[in-house]
Amino acid sequence: CLCLSGNCELQRSTVSLCRSWFAFLFFASKSRGSSRSLGTKRRGGRAMSKCFGSLFRRAWSPLLGSAGSCRVVGARRGFASSSSWRQRTSKWSSFSLSSAVSEHGSRAALVAAVGTAGVCFAVSLSADGETSQGGLKWHYRPHFAQRPVQCEQSPLWRSEQKKPLEPNKQDEYLVFSGNANTALAEKVATNLSTNLGKIKLARFADGEVALQILESLRGKDVYIIQPTCPPVNEHLMELLLIISTCRRASASKITAIIPYYGYARQDRKLSSRVPISAADVARLIETMGVDRVVAVDLHCGQIQGFFGPRVPVDNLEAQMIGLDYFIKKGLHKPIIVSPDAGGVYRARKFQEGLLVRGADEDTGLAMLIKQRAGANKIERMDLVGSVKGSDVIIVDDMIDTAGTLCEAAKELRNHGAKRVFAFATHGLFSGPATDRIEKSVLEEVVVTDSVPLSDTAKKSTRITQLSIDLLLADAIRRIHQKESLNNMFHETRPSKPGTKKKG
């Protein structure tokens, strides 16, 4: 049961209901193999409704009194055959709370669901009877529905509240960081209610890396936060040596958290006698003895396959952070634009994320087709789609010299775009990137702190940096507690009341 109120009486009533819950579950489980015990489907559903409703009335009648009421929406008798029952009882009914909350405001509301023996219930009630239908608002969806489960709460809520890991897991892990992005690592550790592990990193006179870990690692799970950002070779070598040191110190498991994966753009052979550097870096990391890799918005998804099957790779998506930022911008007829054909999937996911957060249903998708004359040189750029009179967001994985980005923004303005924004996970801003952005038609460029901003980028008025510390902290939390990362990849939230999904 989920209580949407701080009312202590309502919470005590919930406990009262749970105490009488076992009688109902016992009654339902006895009927799973025989439909005769509940009569026909319709009579069985009525019998279950009557039983379940009586439990609710007995628990909440003292609280509601004459002002409120309680009634069960209905029950559905599942499947008569035991084999079908075993396949379906693991799928629970799901429900949306958004309409009930908006209907009742701050009044006490409660939603409950049960899934056993193929029976699903959902009921919500308010503590006063001012609304229509006796003060009740019903939401019911059978367990065989194909829509994803929707939740009001952010999947990162535990990290937002800086909750520590489970008590029996707190002393079993350590979080370390190299010199690449210490500020981000400290934020991640704070969100986990812990401190960074003690490590000494220095350089010998000839430039070699000297390190010493000042913590006992024997039998512990180690998480190393180290993006391979510029200078790439320096930070990559630090990462390799830290992994090797932890392995030689008898660490139980080693997870490399790599917010920015260097050499990712060299993921295939485009001409003769060139390396596939992304694969070579993966082999180096794997050879050092890493057990798991967590990256953020890899340049190409196939980089996950460069690691062997013994080293799972999780490619987190930072667009969850960007979506929460752009949904507050009040965009007019937003259009999500991919700067090339390879980024269409990323742009499509960004569009869907805006829609589930209640953006305009006319949120569209467009694509730019570019022909390169060489590295960081664009010969021609064509637009597929319409952006006239719309606010445009260019979505990409990284910004290097910003040449492609500024040319894309100029092309979109020539096609009638109202405002042009850009969102990229990794803001490298190499060379003249900052100056180009300042002179361009871009309204704002939003990046994350997977890569630290340069001094010139920090001074820019058009560059905004968001933090992915919550994303990384929750990934560590879920991995260490052996929880699924599915919600971090497929986030769904309730749409606005009264809106309908296209199609």
XYZ file of C-alpha atoms in Angstrom:
503
model
C 0.000 0.000 0.000
C 1.261 3.437 -0.835
C 0.152 6.353 1.350
C 0.296 9.778 -0.258
C -0.183 11.577 3.037
C 1.646 12.177 6.288
C -1.548 11.319 8.161
C -0.605 9.021 11.051
C -4.156 7.666 11.319
C -4.047 6.651 7.684
C -0.730 4.908 8.237
C -2.107 3.049 11.243
C -5.082 2.018 9.133
C -2.669 0.678 6.543
C -1.054 -1.487 9.213
C -4.504 -2.662 10.292
C -5.277 -3.671 6.737
C -1.995 -5.553 6.374
C -2.786 -7.569 9.512
C -6.028 -8.801 7.986
C -4.393 -9.226 4.592
C -3.237 -12.795 5.174
C -6.780 -14.080 5.424
C -7.559 -12.725 1.962
C -4.346 -14.101 0.437
C -5.062 -17.531 1.929
C -8.592 -17.420 0.507
C -7.311 -16.395 -2.938
C -4.516 -18.966 -3.063
C -6.932 -21.802 -2.249
C -9.012 -20.888 -5.297
C -6.221 -20.771 -7.866
C -6.624 -24.305 -9.177
C -10.397 -24.442 -9.377
C -12.820 -21.958 -10.839
C -15.695 -23.826 -9.206
C -14.770 -22.573 -5.747
C -15.525 -19.038 -6.900
C -18.227 -19.935 -9.352
C -18.148 -18.472 -12.845
C -15.752 -15.699 -13.888
C -18.262 -12.991 -13.121
C -19.381 -14.447 -9.828
C -15.753 -15.136 -8.880
C -14.851 -11.511 -9.536
C -17.803 -10.348 -7.441
C -16.822 -12.671 -4.607
C -13.271 -11.352 -4.631
C -14.518 -7.753 -4.766
C -16.777 -8.369 -1.803
C -13.994 -9.968 0.224
C -11.424 -7.323 -0.642
C -13.886 -4.488 -0.118
C -14.812 -5.703 3.310
C -11.151 -5.588 4.338
C -10.876 -1.986 3.146
C -14.083 -0.902 4.853
C -13.054 -2.557 8.099
C -9.638 -0.839 8.055
C -10.639 2.640 6.877
C -14.205 3.149 8.058
C -13.087 4.703 11.387
C -10.941 7.196 9.490
C -13.325 8.075 6.664
C -16.544 8.111 8.703
C -19.508 9.565 6.871
C -17.419 11.997 4.806
C -15.726 9.389 2.641
C -16.450 6.007 1.188
C -14.596 2.938 0.036
C -15.409 0.547 -2.774
C -13.359 -1.887 -4.819
C -13.156 -1.210 -8.538
C -13.496 -4.850 -9.416
C -11.639 -8.082 -9.684
C -10.669 -10.219 -12.586
C -10.484 -13.951 -12.282
C -7.290 -14.950 -14.042
C -6.780 -18.317 -15.698
C -8.194 -21.711 -14.813
C -5.205 -23.822 -15.879
C -2.418 -24.040 -13.320
C 0.355 -23.779 -15.964
C -1.039 -20.502 -17.277
C -1.462 -19.264 -13.722
C 2.230 -19.842 -12.954
C 3.249 -17.847 -16.010
C 1.080 -14.847 -15.224
C 1.120 -14.429 -11.442
C 4.582 -12.861 -11.574
C 3.143 -9.869 -13.454
C 1.467 -7.429 -11.114
C -1.156 -4.894 -11.922
C 0.218 -1.382 -12.485
C -1.535 1.919 -11.975
C -1.081 5.658 -12.304
C -1.365 8.038 -9.364
C -1.106 11.304 -11.300
C -4.832 11.696 -11.960
C -5.780 10.821 -8.378
C -3.311 13.310 -6.944
C -4.449 16.104 -9.264
C -8.114 15.250 -8.561
C -7.841 15.226 -4.785
C -5.030 17.742 -4.345
C -3.501 17.436 -0.891
C -6.325 15.284 0.450
C -5.457 11.830 1.658
C -5.364 9.314 -1.170
C -4.429 5.698 -1.222
C -3.883 3.221 -4.013
C -3.437 -0.485 -3.478
C -2.986 -3.434 -5.794
C -2.686 -7.141 -5.284
C -1.689 -9.796 -7.796
C -2.173 -13.399 -6.751
C -3.978 -16.314 -8.322
C -4.446 -14.161 -11.401
C -6.533 -11.579 -9.502
C -5.734 -7.857 -9.735
C -7.307 -4.994 -7.808
C -6.665 -1.277 -7.737
C -8.513 1.244 -5.590
C -7.986 4.854 -4.596
C -9.981 6.898 -2.103
C -10.037 10.311 -0.495
C -10.785 11.255 3.081
C -13.596 13.618 2.152
C -16.550 13.288 -0.163
C -16.382 16.584 -2.027
C -15.510 15.093 -5.402
C -17.877 13.279 -7.713
C -18.629 9.560 -7.444
C -18.671 9.629 -3.676
C -15.201 11.120 -3.378
C -13.547 8.258 -5.280
C -11.360 8.148 -8.360
C -10.706 4.694 -9.757
C -7.711 3.544 -11.787
C -7.559 -0.066 -12.922
C -5.424 -1.750 -15.501
C -5.241 -5.550 -15.834
C -1.880 -7.269 -15.477
C -1.809 -8.335 -19.114
C -1.530 -4.705 -20.331
C 1.546 -4.045 -22.450
C 2.251 -0.444 -21.403
C 5.287 0.104 -19.144
C 4.773 0.668 -15.452
C 4.661 4.390 -14.676
C 5.996 5.881 -11.479
C 5.833 9.295 -9.918
C 9.219 9.028 -8.242
C 12.544 9.578 -9.970
C 14.606 6.380 -10.282
C 17.492 8.339 -8.715
C 15.577 9.295 -5.553
C 17.886 7.466 -3.136
C 20.935 9.310 -4.446
C 19.028 12.599 -4.416
C 18.358 12.051 -0.710
C 21.982 10.918 -0.187
C 20.923 7.653 1.385
C 23.712 5.247 2.323
C 23.860 1.731 0.979
C 22.220 -1.129 2.834
C 23.736 -1.577 6.333
C 25.261 -4.959 5.507
C 26.861 -3.518 2.341
C 28.442 -0.314 3.654
C 31.787 -1.778 4.712
C 32.186 -3.958 1.636
C 33.046 -1.307 -0.972
C 35.404 1.580 -1.647
C 35.237 4.414 -4.177
C 38.464 5.765 -5.661
C 39.260 8.497 -8.146
C 42.223 9.453 -10.289
C 43.200 12.992 -11.220
C 40.885 13.231 -14.245
C 37.713 14.506 -12.524
C 38.059 14.589 -8.751
C 35.186 17.053 -8.319
C 32.698 14.655 -9.924
C 33.994 11.720 -7.880
C 33.552 13.661 -4.635
C 29.944 14.457 -5.543
C 29.281 10.782 -6.264
C 30.756 9.752 -2.914
C 28.636 12.382 -1.129
C 25.471 11.021 -2.763
C 26.392 7.591 -1.399
C 27.033 9.022 2.087
C 30.656 7.906 2.004
C 34.117 9.349 1.375
C 36.575 8.732 -1.417
C 39.189 6.107 -0.704
C 42.665 7.367 0.124
C 45.042 7.184 -2.812
C 48.368 8.904 -3.452
C 49.003 9.939 -7.062
C 52.179 11.700 -8.154
C 54.696 11.865 -10.991
C 58.324 10.846 -11.126
C 60.867 13.285 -12.497
C 60.607 11.732 -15.964
C 56.790 11.972 -16.009
C 55.938 8.388 -15.029
C 52.871 7.800 -12.851
C 53.547 6.957 -9.219
C 50.616 5.784 -7.079
C 49.903 4.099 -3.780
C 46.531 3.077 -2.367
C 46.349 3.838 1.354
C 43.359 1.594 2.134
C 43.004 -2.134 2.692
C 41.319 -3.673 -0.365
C 41.309 -7.360 0.501
C 37.899 -8.868 -0.248
C 36.241 -5.537 -1.032
C 34.415 -4.260 -4.105
C 36.262 -1.326 -5.637
C 34.725 1.393 -7.849
C 37.172 3.591 -9.772
C 35.821 6.864 -11.205
C 38.166 8.016 -13.948
C 37.169 9.527 -17.307
C 39.868 9.324 -19.967
C 39.487 12.974 -20.912
C 42.320 15.272 -22.100
C 45.141 14.678 -21.562
C 43.815 11.281 -22.657
C 47.015 9.245 -22.422
C 47.847 10.499 -18.924
C 44.435 9.670 -17.513
C 44.195 6.352 -19.354
C 47.516 5.246 -17.858
C 46.311 6.263 -14.388
C 43.181 4.166 -14.851
C 45.138 1.110 -15.996
C 47.590 1.297 -13.096
C 44.843 1.794 -10.489
C 42.996 -1.261 -11.804
C 46.192 -3.317 -11.774
C 47.061 -2.178 -8.240
C 43.608 -3.114 -6.930
C 43.825 -6.536 -8.558
C 47.257 -7.203 -7.043
C 45.919 -6.056 -3.641
C 43.296 -8.869 -3.660
C 40.199 -6.746 -4.291
C 37.099 -8.892 -4.707
C 35.563 -7.030 -7.691
C 36.780 -4.030 -9.653
C 34.346 -1.758 -11.499
C 35.698 1.006 -13.713
C 33.351 4.015 -13.907
C 34.411 5.798 -17.123
C 32.146 8.810 -17.721
C 34.069 9.702 -20.889
C 35.622 6.886 -22.925
C 38.649 8.199 -24.843
C 39.545 6.935 -28.326
C 35.853 6.089 -28.846
C 35.666 7.763 -32.274
C 38.163 5.320 -33.774
C 35.755 2.385 -33.637
C 36.211 0.962 -37.171
C 38.565 1.031 -40.136
C 37.625 3.803 -42.556
C 40.777 3.415 -44.626
C 43.742 1.079 -44.948
C 46.394 0.694 -42.251
C 44.584 2.496 -39.420
C 43.984 1.130 -35.899
C 40.648 0.412 -34.220
C 41.691 2.304 -31.120
C 38.410 1.884 -29.224
C 38.881 -1.896 -29.305
C 42.552 -1.664 -28.329
C 41.745 0.467 -25.267
C 39.060 -2.050 -24.270
C 41.615 -4.866 -24.469
C 44.038 -2.901 -22.290
C 41.412 -2.254 -19.604
C 40.242 -5.874 -19.653
C 43.802 -7.229 -19.450
C 44.459 -5.229 -16.277
C 41.781 -7.308 -14.524
C 38.625 -5.193 -14.464
C 35.373 -7.031 -13.696
C 32.845 -4.493 -14.959
C 32.789 -1.221 -16.905
C 30.226 1.570 -16.593
C 30.367 4.249 -19.298
C 28.164 7.224 -20.119
C 26.927 7.790 -23.675
C 29.537 5.902 -25.653
C 30.202 7.367 -29.088
C 29.003 4.081 -30.608
C 27.096 1.327 -28.855
C 29.205 -1.430 -30.432
C 32.118 -0.442 -28.171
C 30.404 -2.590 -25.526
C 31.201 -5.597 -27.725
C 34.931 -4.824 -27.723
C 35.054 -6.155 -24.171
C 34.873 -9.898 -23.638
C 31.793 -11.678 -22.259
C 33.396 -11.836 -18.808
C 33.408 -8.028 -18.551
C 29.846 -6.643 -18.780
C 29.538 -3.031 -19.923
C 26.715 -0.676 -18.904
C 26.252 2.337 -21.172
C 24.326 4.894 -19.104
C 22.376 7.681 -20.807
C 22.868 11.209 -19.498
C 19.843 12.454 -21.415
C 17.806 11.808 -18.241
C 19.613 14.802 -16.719
C 19.207 16.966 -19.817
C 15.508 16.212 -20.189
C 14.717 17.480 -16.703
C 16.511 20.711 -17.601
C 14.924 21.369 -20.998
C 11.376 20.532 -19.937
C 11.497 23.687 -17.765
C 12.554 25.944 -20.639
C 9.055 26.459 -22.035
C 9.983 25.383 -25.562
C 7.678 26.287 -28.450
C 6.906 23.374 -30.797
C 10.231 21.704 -29.955
C 12.085 19.758 -32.637
C 14.913 17.381 -31.729
C 17.651 17.331 -34.364
C 20.335 14.720 -34.882
C 23.514 16.179 -36.414
C 24.169 12.967 -38.367
C 22.529 9.678 -39.302
C 24.328 7.785 -36.529
C 22.714 9.893 -33.825
C 19.078 9.421 -34.859
C 18.463 6.806 -32.175
C 19.839 9.160 -29.507
C 17.649 12.013 -30.769
C 14.616 9.732 -30.878
C 15.122 8.727 -27.246
C 15.408 12.396 -26.294
C 12.131 13.148 -28.083
C 10.351 10.308 -26.285
C 11.749 11.544 -22.970
C 10.254 14.996 -23.525
C 6.886 13.457 -24.390
C 6.658 11.357 -21.223
C 7.497 14.482 -19.217
C 4.487 16.281 -20.638
C 6.015 18.202 -23.568
C 3.905 19.341 -26.522
C 2.560 16.406 -28.529
C 3.866 18.123 -31.665
C 7.456 17.544 -30.533
C 9.132 16.410 -33.716
C 12.326 14.875 -35.024
C 14.689 16.005 -37.778
C 18.131 15.030 -39.060
C 21.103 16.697 -40.699
C 23.079 14.841 -43.332
C 26.659 16.069 -43.526
C 29.466 15.305 -45.936
C 32.942 15.633 -44.471
C 35.956 16.856 -46.415
C 38.238 15.664 -43.596
C 38.561 15.496 -39.818
C 36.519 18.347 -38.233
C 35.769 19.759 -41.726
C 32.235 19.846 -43.180
C 31.809 20.130 -46.954
C 28.000 20.100 -47.151
C 25.013 19.798 -44.820
C 21.368 19.004 -45.717
C 18.277 19.019 -43.473
C 15.724 16.209 -43.431
C 12.524 17.502 -41.818
C 10.986 20.881 -41.022
C 12.021 23.248 -38.213
C 10.242 26.428 -39.288
C 8.926 28.447 -36.336
C 10.120 25.884 -33.788
C 12.612 25.777 -30.951
C 15.304 23.283 -31.894
C 17.544 21.120 -29.699
C 20.602 19.565 -31.351
C 21.408 16.350 -29.460
C 24.850 14.760 -29.746
C 27.208 12.708 -27.597
C 30.157 15.130 -27.581
C 31.351 18.581 -28.625
C 35.018 18.783 -29.622
C 35.961 21.828 -31.691
C 32.275 22.835 -32.137
C 32.724 23.312 -35.887
C 29.994 20.861 -36.819
C 27.687 22.184 -34.097
C 27.946 25.830 -35.160
C 27.444 24.971 -38.833
C 24.397 22.879 -37.924
C 22.907 25.741 -35.885
C 23.446 28.139 -38.782
C 21.761 25.726 -41.205
C 18.769 25.327 -38.906
C 18.325 29.086 -38.525
C 18.428 29.398 -42.325
C 15.522 26.933 -42.447
C 13.382 29.051 -40.106
C 14.208 27.747 -36.628
C 13.134 30.158 -33.867
C 15.767 29.299 -31.250
C 18.586 26.767 -31.432
C 19.822 24.912 -28.342
C 22.369 22.126 -28.079
C 22.741 19.262 -25.635
C 25.793 17.011 -25.502
C 27.012 14.687 -22.778
C 30.731 15.345 -23.174
C 31.905 18.933 -23.568
C 35.561 18.778 -24.628
C 35.665 22.288 -26.160
C 39.031 21.818 -27.797
C 40.878 24.623 -29.557
C 38.602 27.411 -30.840
C 35.381 25.744 -29.649
C 34.437 28.378 -27.067
C 35.026 31.300 -29.434
C 32.965 29.629 -32.145
C 30.054 29.106 -29.765
C 30.170 32.714 -28.592
C 30.001 33.961 -32.211
C 27.359 31.463 -33.344
C 23.554 31.670 -33.449
C 23.258 29.125 -30.619
C 21.019 30.227 -27.770
C 22.575 27.880 -25.206
C 24.876 24.866 -25.133
C 24.201 22.362 -22.326
C 26.780 19.720 -21.387
C 27.447 17.481 -18.385
C 30.427 17.324 -16.053
C 31.658 13.989 -17.411
C 34.605 16.110 -18.578
C 35.798 19.117 -16.523
C 35.262 22.443 -18.266
C 38.288 24.419 -19.372
C 38.863 27.889 -17.948
C 37.652 29.598 -21.137
C 34.514 27.437 -21.244
C 33.693 28.325 -17.637
C 33.700 32.009 -18.549
C 31.321 31.548 -21.483
C 27.797 32.880 -20.994
C 26.317 30.362 -23.432
C 27.668 27.170 -21.911
C 25.727 25.474 -19.103
C 27.043 22.449 -17.243
C 24.817 19.864 -15.539
C 26.078 17.201 -13.175
C 25.712 13.434 -13.656
C 26.745 12.660 -10.082
C 23.288 11.280 -9.241
C 23.385 8.999 -12.279
C 26.768 7.525 -11.398
C 25.964 7.253 -7.685
C 22.784 5.327 -8.377
C 24.601 3.033 -10.812
C 27.129 2.160 -8.098
C 24.307 1.693 -5.591
C 22.361 -0.671 -7.822
C 25.388 -2.682 -8.916
C 26.665 -3.166 -5.375
C 23.226 -4.096 -4.015
C 22.641 -6.412 -7.001
C 19.657 -4.437 -8.269
C 18.518 -3.970 -11.834
C 19.673 -0.952 -13.842
C 16.632 -1.171 -16.111
C 14.920 1.965 -14.753
C 18.014 3.999 -15.574
C 17.722 3.040 -19.242
C 13.932 2.964 -19.670
C 12.509 5.738 -17.521
C 8.751 6.266 -17.765
C 6.673 8.915 -16.034
C 2.978 9.663 -16.094
C 1.765 11.992 -18.805
C -0.452 14.998 -18.166
C -4.074 14.176 -17.303
C -6.257 14.170 -20.360
C -3.445 13.751 -22.900
C -3.470 10.926 -25.371
C -0.511 9.283 -26.970
C -0.338 9.466 -30.745
C -1.118 6.318 -32.661
